[in-house]
PDB file of C-alpha atoms in Angstrom:
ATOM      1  CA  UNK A 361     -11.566 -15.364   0.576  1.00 65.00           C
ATOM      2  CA  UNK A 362      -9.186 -12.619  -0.934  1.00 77.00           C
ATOM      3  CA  UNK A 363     -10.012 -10.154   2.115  1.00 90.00           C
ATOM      4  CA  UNK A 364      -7.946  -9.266   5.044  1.00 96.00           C
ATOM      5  CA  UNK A 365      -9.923  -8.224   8.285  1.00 97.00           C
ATOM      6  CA  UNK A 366      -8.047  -5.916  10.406  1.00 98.00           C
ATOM      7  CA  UNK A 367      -8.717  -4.838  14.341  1.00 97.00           C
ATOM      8  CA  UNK A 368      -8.886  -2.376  15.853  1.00 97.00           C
ATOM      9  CA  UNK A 369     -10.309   0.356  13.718  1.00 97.00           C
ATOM     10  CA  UNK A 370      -8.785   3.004  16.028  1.00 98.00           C
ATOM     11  CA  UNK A 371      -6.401   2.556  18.896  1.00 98.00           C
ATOM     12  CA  UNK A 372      -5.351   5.234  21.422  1.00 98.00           C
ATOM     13  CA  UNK A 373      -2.407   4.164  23.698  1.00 98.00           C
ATOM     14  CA  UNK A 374      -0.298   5.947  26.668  1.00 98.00           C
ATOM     15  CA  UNK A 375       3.022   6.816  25.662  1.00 98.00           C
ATOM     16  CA  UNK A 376       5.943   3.907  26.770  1.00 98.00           C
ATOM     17  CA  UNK A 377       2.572   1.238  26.109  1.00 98.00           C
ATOM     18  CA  UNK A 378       2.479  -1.742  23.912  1.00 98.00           C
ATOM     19  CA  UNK A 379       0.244  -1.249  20.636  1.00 98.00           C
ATOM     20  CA  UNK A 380      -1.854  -3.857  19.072  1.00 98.00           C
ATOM     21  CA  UNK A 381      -3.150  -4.410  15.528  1.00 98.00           C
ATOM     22  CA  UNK A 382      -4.450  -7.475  14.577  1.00 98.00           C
ATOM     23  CA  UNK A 383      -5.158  -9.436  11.035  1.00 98.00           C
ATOM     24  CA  UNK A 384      -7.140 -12.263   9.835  1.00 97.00           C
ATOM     25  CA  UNK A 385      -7.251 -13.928   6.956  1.00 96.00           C
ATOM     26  CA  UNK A 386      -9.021 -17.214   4.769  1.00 93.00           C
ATOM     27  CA  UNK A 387      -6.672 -17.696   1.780  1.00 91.00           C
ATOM     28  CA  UNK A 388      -4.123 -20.290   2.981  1.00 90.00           C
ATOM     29  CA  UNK A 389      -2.300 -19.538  -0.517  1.00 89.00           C
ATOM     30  CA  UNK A 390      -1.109 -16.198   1.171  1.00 91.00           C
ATOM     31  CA  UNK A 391       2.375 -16.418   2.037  1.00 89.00           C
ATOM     32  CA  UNK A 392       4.183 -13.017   2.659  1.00 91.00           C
ATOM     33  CA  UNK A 393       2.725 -10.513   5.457  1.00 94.00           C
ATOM     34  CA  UNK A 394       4.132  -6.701   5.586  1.00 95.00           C
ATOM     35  CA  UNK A 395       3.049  -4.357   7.606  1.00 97.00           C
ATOM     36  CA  UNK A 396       2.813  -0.517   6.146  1.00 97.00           C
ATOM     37  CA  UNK A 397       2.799   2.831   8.058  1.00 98.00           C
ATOM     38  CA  UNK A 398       0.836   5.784   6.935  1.00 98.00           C
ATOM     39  CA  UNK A 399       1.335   9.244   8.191  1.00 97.00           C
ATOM     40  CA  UNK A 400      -1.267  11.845   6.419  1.00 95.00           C
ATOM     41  CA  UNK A 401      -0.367  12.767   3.299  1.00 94.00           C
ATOM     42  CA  UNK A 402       2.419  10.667   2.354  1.00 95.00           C
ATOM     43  CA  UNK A 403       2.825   7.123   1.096  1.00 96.00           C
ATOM     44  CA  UNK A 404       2.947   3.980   3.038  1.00 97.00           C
ATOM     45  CA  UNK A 405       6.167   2.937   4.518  1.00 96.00           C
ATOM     46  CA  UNK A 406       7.569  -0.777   4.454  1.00 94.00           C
ATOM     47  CA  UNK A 407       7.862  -1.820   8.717  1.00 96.00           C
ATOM     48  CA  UNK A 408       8.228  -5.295   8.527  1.00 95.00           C
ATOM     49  CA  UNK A 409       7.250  -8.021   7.188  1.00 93.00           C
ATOM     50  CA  UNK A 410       7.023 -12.056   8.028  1.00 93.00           C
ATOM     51  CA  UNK A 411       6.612 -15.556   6.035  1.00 90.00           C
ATOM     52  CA  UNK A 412       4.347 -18.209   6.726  1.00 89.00           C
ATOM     53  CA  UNK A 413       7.409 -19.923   8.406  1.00 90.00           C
ATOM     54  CA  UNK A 414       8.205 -18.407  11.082  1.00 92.00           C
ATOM     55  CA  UNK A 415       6.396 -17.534  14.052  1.00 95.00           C
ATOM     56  CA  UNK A 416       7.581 -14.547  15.152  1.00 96.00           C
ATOM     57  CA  UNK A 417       9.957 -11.983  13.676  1.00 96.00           C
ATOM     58  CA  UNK A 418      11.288  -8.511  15.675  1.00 97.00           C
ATOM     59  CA  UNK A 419      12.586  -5.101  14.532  1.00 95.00           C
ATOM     60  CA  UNK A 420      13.845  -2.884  17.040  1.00 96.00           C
ATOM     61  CA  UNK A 421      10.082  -1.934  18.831  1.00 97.00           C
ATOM     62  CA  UNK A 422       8.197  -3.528  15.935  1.00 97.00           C
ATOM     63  CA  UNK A 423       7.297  -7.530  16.401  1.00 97.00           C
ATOM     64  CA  UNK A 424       5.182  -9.296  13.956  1.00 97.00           C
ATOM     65  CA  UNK A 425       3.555 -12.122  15.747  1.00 96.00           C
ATOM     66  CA  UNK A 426       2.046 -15.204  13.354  1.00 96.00           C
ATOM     67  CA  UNK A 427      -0.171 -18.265  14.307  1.00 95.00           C
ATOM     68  CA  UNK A 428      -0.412 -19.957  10.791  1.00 93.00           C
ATOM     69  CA  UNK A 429      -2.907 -22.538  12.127  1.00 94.00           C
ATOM     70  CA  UNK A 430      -5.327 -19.450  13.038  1.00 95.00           C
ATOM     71  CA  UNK A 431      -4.715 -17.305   9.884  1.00 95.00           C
ATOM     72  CA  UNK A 432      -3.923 -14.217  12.030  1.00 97.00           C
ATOM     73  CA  UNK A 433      -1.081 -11.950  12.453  1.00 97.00           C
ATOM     74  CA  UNK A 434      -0.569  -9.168  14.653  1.00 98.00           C
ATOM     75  CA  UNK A 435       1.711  -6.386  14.804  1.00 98.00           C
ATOM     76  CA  UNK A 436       3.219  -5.150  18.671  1.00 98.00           C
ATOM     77  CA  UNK A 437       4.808  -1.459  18.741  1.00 98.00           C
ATOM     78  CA  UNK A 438       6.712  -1.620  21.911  1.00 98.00           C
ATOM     79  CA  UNK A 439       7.345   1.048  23.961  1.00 98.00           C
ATOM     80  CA  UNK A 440       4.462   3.155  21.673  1.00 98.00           C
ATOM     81  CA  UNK A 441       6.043   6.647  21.106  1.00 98.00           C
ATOM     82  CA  UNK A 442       3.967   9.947  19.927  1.00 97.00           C
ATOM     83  CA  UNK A 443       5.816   9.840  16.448  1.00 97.00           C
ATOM     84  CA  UNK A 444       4.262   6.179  15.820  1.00 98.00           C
ATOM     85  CA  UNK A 445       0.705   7.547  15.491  1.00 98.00           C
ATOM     86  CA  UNK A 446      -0.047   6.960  11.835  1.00 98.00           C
ATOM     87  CA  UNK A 447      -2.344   4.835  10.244  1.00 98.00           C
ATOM     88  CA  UNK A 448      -1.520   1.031  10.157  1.00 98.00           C
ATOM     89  CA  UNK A 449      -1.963  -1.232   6.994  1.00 98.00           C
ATOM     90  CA  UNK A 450      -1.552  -5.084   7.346  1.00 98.00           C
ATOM     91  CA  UNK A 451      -1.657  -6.973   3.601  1.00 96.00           C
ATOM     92  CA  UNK A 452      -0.956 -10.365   2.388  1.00 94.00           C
ATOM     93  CA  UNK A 453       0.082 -11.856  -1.027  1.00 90.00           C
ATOM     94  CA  UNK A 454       1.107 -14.832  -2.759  1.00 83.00           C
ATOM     95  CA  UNK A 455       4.035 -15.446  -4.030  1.00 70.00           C
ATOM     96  CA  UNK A 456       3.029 -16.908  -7.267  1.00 69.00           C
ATOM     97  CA  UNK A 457       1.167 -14.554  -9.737  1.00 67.00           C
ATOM     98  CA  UNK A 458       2.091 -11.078  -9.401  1.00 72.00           C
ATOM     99  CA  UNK A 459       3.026 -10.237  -5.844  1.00 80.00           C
ATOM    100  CA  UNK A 460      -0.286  -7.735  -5.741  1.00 88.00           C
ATOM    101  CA  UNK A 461      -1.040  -7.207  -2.289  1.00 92.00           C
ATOM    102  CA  UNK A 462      -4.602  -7.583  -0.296  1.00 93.00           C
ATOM    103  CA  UNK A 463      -4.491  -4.722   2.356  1.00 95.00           C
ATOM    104  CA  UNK A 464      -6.069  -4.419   5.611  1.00 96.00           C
ATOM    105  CA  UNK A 465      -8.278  -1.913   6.538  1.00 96.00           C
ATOM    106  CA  UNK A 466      -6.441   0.394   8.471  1.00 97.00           C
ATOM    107  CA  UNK A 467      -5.807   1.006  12.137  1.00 98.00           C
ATOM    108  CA  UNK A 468      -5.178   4.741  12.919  1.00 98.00           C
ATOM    109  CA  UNK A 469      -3.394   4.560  16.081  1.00 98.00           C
ATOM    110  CA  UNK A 470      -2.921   7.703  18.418  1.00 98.00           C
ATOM    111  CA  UNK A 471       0.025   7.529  20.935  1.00 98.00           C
ATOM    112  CA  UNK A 472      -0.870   9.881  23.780  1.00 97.00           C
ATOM    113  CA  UNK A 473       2.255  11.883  25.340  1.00 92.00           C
TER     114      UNK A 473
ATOM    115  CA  UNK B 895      17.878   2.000  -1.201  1.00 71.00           C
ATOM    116  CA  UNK B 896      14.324   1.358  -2.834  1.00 88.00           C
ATOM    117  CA  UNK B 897      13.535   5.160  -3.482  1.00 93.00           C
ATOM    118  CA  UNK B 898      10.147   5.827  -5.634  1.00 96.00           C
ATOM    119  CA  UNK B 899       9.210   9.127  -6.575  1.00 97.00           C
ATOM    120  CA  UNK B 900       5.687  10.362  -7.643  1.00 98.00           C
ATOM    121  CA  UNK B 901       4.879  13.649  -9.836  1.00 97.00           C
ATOM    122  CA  UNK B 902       3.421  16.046  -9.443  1.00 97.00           C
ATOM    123  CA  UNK B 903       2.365  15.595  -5.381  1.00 97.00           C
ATOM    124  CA  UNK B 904      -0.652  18.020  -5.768  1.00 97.00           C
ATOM    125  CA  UNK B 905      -2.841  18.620  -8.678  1.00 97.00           C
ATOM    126  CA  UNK B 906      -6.337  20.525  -9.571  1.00 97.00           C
ATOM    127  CA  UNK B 907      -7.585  20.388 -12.607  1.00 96.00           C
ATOM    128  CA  UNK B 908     -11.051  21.510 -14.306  1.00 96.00           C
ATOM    129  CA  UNK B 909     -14.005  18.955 -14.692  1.00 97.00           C
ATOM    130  CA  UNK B 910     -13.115  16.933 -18.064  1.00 97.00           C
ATOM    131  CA  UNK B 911      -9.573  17.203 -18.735  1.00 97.00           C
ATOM    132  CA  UNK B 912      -6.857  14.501 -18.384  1.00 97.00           C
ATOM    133  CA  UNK B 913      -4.087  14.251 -15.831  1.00 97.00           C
ATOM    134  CA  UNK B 914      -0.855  12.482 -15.970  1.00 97.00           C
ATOM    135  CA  UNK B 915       0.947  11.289 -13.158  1.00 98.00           C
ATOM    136  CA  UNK B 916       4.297   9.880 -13.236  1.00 97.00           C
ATOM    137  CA  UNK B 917       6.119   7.034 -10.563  1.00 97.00           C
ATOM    138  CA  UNK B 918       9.726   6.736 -10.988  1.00 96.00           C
ATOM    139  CA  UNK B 919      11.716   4.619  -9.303  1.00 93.00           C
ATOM    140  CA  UNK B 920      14.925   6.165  -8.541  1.00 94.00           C
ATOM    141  CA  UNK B 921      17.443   3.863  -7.698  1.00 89.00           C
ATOM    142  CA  UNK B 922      16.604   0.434  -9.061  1.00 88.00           C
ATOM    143  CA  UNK B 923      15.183  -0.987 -11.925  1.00 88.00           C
ATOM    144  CA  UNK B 924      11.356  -2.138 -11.671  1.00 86.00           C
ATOM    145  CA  UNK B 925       9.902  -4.472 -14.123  1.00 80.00           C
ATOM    146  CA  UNK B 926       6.544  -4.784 -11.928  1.00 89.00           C
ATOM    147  CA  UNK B 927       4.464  -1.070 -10.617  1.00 93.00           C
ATOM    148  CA  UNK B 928       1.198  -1.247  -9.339  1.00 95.00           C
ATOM    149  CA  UNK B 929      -1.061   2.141  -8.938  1.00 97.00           C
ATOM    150  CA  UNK B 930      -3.467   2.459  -6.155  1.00 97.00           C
ATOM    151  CA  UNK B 931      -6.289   4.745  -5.452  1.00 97.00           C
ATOM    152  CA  UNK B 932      -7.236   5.549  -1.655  1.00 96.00           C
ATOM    153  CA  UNK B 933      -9.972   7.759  -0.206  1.00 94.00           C
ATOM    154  CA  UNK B 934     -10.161   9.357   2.676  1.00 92.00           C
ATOM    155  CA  UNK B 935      -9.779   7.679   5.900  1.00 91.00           C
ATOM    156  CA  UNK B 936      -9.759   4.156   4.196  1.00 94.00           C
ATOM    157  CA  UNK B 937      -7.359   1.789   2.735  1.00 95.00           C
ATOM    158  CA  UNK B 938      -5.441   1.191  -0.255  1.00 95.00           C
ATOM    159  CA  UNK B 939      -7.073  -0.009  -3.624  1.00 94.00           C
ATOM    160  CA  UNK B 940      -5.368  -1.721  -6.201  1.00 94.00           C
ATOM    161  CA  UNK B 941      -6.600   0.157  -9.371  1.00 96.00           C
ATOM    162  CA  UNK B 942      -3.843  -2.109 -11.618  1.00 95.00           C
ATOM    163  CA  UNK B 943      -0.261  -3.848 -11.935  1.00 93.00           C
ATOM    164  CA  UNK B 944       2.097  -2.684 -14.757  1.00 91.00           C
ATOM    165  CA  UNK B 945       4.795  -4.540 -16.223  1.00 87.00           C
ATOM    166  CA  UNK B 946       7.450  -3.038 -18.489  1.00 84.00           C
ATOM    167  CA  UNK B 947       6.957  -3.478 -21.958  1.00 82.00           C
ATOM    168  CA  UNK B 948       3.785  -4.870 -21.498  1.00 85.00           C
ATOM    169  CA  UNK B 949      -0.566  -3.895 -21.519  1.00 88.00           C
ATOM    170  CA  UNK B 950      -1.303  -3.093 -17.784  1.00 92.00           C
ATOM    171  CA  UNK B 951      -3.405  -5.609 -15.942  1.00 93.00           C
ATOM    172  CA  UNK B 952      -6.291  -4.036 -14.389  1.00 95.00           C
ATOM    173  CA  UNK B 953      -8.489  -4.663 -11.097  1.00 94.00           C
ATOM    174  CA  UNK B 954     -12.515  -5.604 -11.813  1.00 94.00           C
ATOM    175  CA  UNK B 955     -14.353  -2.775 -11.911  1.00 94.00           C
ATOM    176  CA  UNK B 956     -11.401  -0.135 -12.974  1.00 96.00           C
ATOM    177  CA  UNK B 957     -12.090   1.349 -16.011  1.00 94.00           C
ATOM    178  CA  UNK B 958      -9.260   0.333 -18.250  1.00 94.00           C
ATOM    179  CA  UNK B 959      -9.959   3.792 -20.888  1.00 95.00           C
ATOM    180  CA  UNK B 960     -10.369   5.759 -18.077  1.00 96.00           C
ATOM    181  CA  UNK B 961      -7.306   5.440 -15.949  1.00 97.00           C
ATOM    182  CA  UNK B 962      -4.351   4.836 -18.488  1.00 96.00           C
ATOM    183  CA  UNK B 963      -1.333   3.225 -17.958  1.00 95.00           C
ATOM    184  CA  UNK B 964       2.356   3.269 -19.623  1.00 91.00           C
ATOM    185  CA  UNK B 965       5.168   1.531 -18.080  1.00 89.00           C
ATOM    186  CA  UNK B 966       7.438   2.625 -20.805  1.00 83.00           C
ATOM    187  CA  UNK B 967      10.797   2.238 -18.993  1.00 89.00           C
ATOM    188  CA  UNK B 968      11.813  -0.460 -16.048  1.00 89.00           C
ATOM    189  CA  UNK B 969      11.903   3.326 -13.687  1.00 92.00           C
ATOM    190  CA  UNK B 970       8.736   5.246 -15.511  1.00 94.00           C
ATOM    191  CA  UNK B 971       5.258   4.179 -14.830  1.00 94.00           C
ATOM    192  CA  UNK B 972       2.193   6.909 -15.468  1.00 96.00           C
ATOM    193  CA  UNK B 973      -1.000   6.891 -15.109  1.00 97.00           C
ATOM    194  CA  UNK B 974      -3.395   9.017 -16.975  1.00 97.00           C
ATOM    195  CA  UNK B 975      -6.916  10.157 -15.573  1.00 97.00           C
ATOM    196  CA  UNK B 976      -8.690  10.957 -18.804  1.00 97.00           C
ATOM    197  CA  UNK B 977     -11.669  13.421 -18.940  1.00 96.00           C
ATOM    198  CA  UNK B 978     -11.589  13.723 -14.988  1.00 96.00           C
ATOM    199  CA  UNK B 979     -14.658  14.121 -13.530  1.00 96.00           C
ATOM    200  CA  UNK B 980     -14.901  15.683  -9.350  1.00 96.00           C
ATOM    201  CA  UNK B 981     -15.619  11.978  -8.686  1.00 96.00           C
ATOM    202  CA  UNK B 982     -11.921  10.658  -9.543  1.00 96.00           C
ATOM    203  CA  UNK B 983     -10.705  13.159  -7.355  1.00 97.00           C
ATOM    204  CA  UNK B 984      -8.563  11.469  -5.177  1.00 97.00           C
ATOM    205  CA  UNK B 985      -5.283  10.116  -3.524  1.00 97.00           C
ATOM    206  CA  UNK B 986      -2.898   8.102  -6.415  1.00 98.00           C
ATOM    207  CA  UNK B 987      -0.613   6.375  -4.997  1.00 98.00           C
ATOM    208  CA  UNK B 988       2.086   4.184  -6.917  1.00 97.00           C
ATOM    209  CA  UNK B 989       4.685   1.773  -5.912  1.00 96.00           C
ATOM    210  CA  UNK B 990       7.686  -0.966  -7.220  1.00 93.00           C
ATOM    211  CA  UNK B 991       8.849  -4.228  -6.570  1.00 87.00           C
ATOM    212  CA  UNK B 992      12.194  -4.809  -6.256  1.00 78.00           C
ATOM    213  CA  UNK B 993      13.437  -7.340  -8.248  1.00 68.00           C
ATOM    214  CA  UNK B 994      16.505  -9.459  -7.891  1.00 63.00           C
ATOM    215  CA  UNK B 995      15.728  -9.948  -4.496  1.00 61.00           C
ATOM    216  CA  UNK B 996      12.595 -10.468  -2.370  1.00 66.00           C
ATOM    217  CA  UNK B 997      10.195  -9.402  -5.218  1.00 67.00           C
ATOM    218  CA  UNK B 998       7.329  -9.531  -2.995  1.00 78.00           C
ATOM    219  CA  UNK B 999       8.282  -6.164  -1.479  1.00 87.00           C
ATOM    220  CA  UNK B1000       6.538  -3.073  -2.433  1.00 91.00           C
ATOM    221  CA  UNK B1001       8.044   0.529  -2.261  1.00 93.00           C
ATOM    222  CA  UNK B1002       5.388   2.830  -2.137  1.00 96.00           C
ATOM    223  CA  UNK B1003       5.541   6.432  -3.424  1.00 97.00           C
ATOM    224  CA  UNK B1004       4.714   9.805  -1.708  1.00 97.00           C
ATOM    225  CA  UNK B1005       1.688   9.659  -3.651  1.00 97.00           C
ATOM    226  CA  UNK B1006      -0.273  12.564  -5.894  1.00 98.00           C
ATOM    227  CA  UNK B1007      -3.585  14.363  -4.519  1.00 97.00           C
ATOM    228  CA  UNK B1008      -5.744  15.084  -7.256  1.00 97.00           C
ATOM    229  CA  UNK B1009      -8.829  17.244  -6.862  1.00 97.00           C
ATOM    230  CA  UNK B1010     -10.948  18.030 -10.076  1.00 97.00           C
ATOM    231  CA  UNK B1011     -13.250  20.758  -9.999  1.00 96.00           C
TER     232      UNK B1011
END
């Protein structure tokens, strides 16, 4: 119950395409979603991040979709860009307790030129 | 804003001596670091959380004498690999939540390589 599923494992999308990455997940208690990008090497990076609340939340190319009723998330890169290929991390926590976070499993996405 | 820092980035060391690596935040106070442990072409594990002041709270299956922690200051965290073994050699990464605000955030640092021989 304390897992999040992510999809796809890899991605490989055209450059100026729309990139996908989905999440899933059973704990309802759950109630803050980031999303983390991972180049090799380095540390994650904070991209965005949504509540429970709201359906939908946008960041210049970066749009966090959210369907509470389904438990799933997913994260859109619009207009996909070389520079975006990284490695993807979804995670969820709860806000009571200690804010630890339950991360995806990764998407490494490759944005073709 | 939100800076964390990690030392040393890159370190070998011989099979059964200890390693310390430090996570500093830089620009902010942070009463709450947690210290991750990632392999290869997979995802993050949370090895523990540490709170200032305090005994760090560990993940199941993370052996607490073997990976120690110190959160002596609210911007110094480290964690110690003791008697490393080629098996611990890994990817550490820390991070910080910022507090004040939306304390669910987590800053992540650039994270240390370790490889023991």
């Amino acid at each position: 119950q304390q897992q999040v599923k992510q999809s796809p494992q890899s991605l490989i999308v055209q450059k100026g395409g729309i990139s996908i990455i989905n999440c899933a997940y059973e704990n309802t208690a759950f109630d803050y979603f980031p999303w983390y990008q991972q180049f090799p090497g380095k540390g994650p990076a904070l991209l965005i991040a949504i509540r429970p609340d709201v359906s939908e939340k946008k960041e210049g190319r970066f749009t966090i979709s959210f369907n509470k009723s389904a438990k799933q998330f997913s994260l859109h890169i619009m207009d996909s860009q070389p520079g975006d290929s990284a490695t993807y991390f979804c995670a969820a926590s709860m806000a009571s307790g200690t804010y630890k976070y339950i991360f995806g499993t990764g998407t490494r996405l490759k944005v073709l030129a | 804003g939100a800076v964390v820092s990690q030392h040393p980035s890159w370190v070998i060391c011989k099979s059964g001596t200890s390693v310390k690596i430090e996570c500093r935040s830089l620009d902010f106070q942070a009463t709450t670091m947690f210290w991750y442990r990632q392999f290869p072409k997979q995802s993050l594990m949370l090895m523990a959380t540490s709170n200032e002041g305090s005994k760090a709270t560990y993940e199941q299956g993370v052996e607490k004498d073997k990976f120690l922690i110190n959160h002596a200051s609210l911007t110094l965290s480290t964690l110690t690999v003791t008697s490393a073994h080629p098996e611990d050699s890994s990817f550490y990464i820390c991070s910080a939540s910022l507090p004040g605000g939306n304390e669910e955030t987590q800053y992540f640092g650039p994270g240390t390589r370790l490889l023991v021989l």
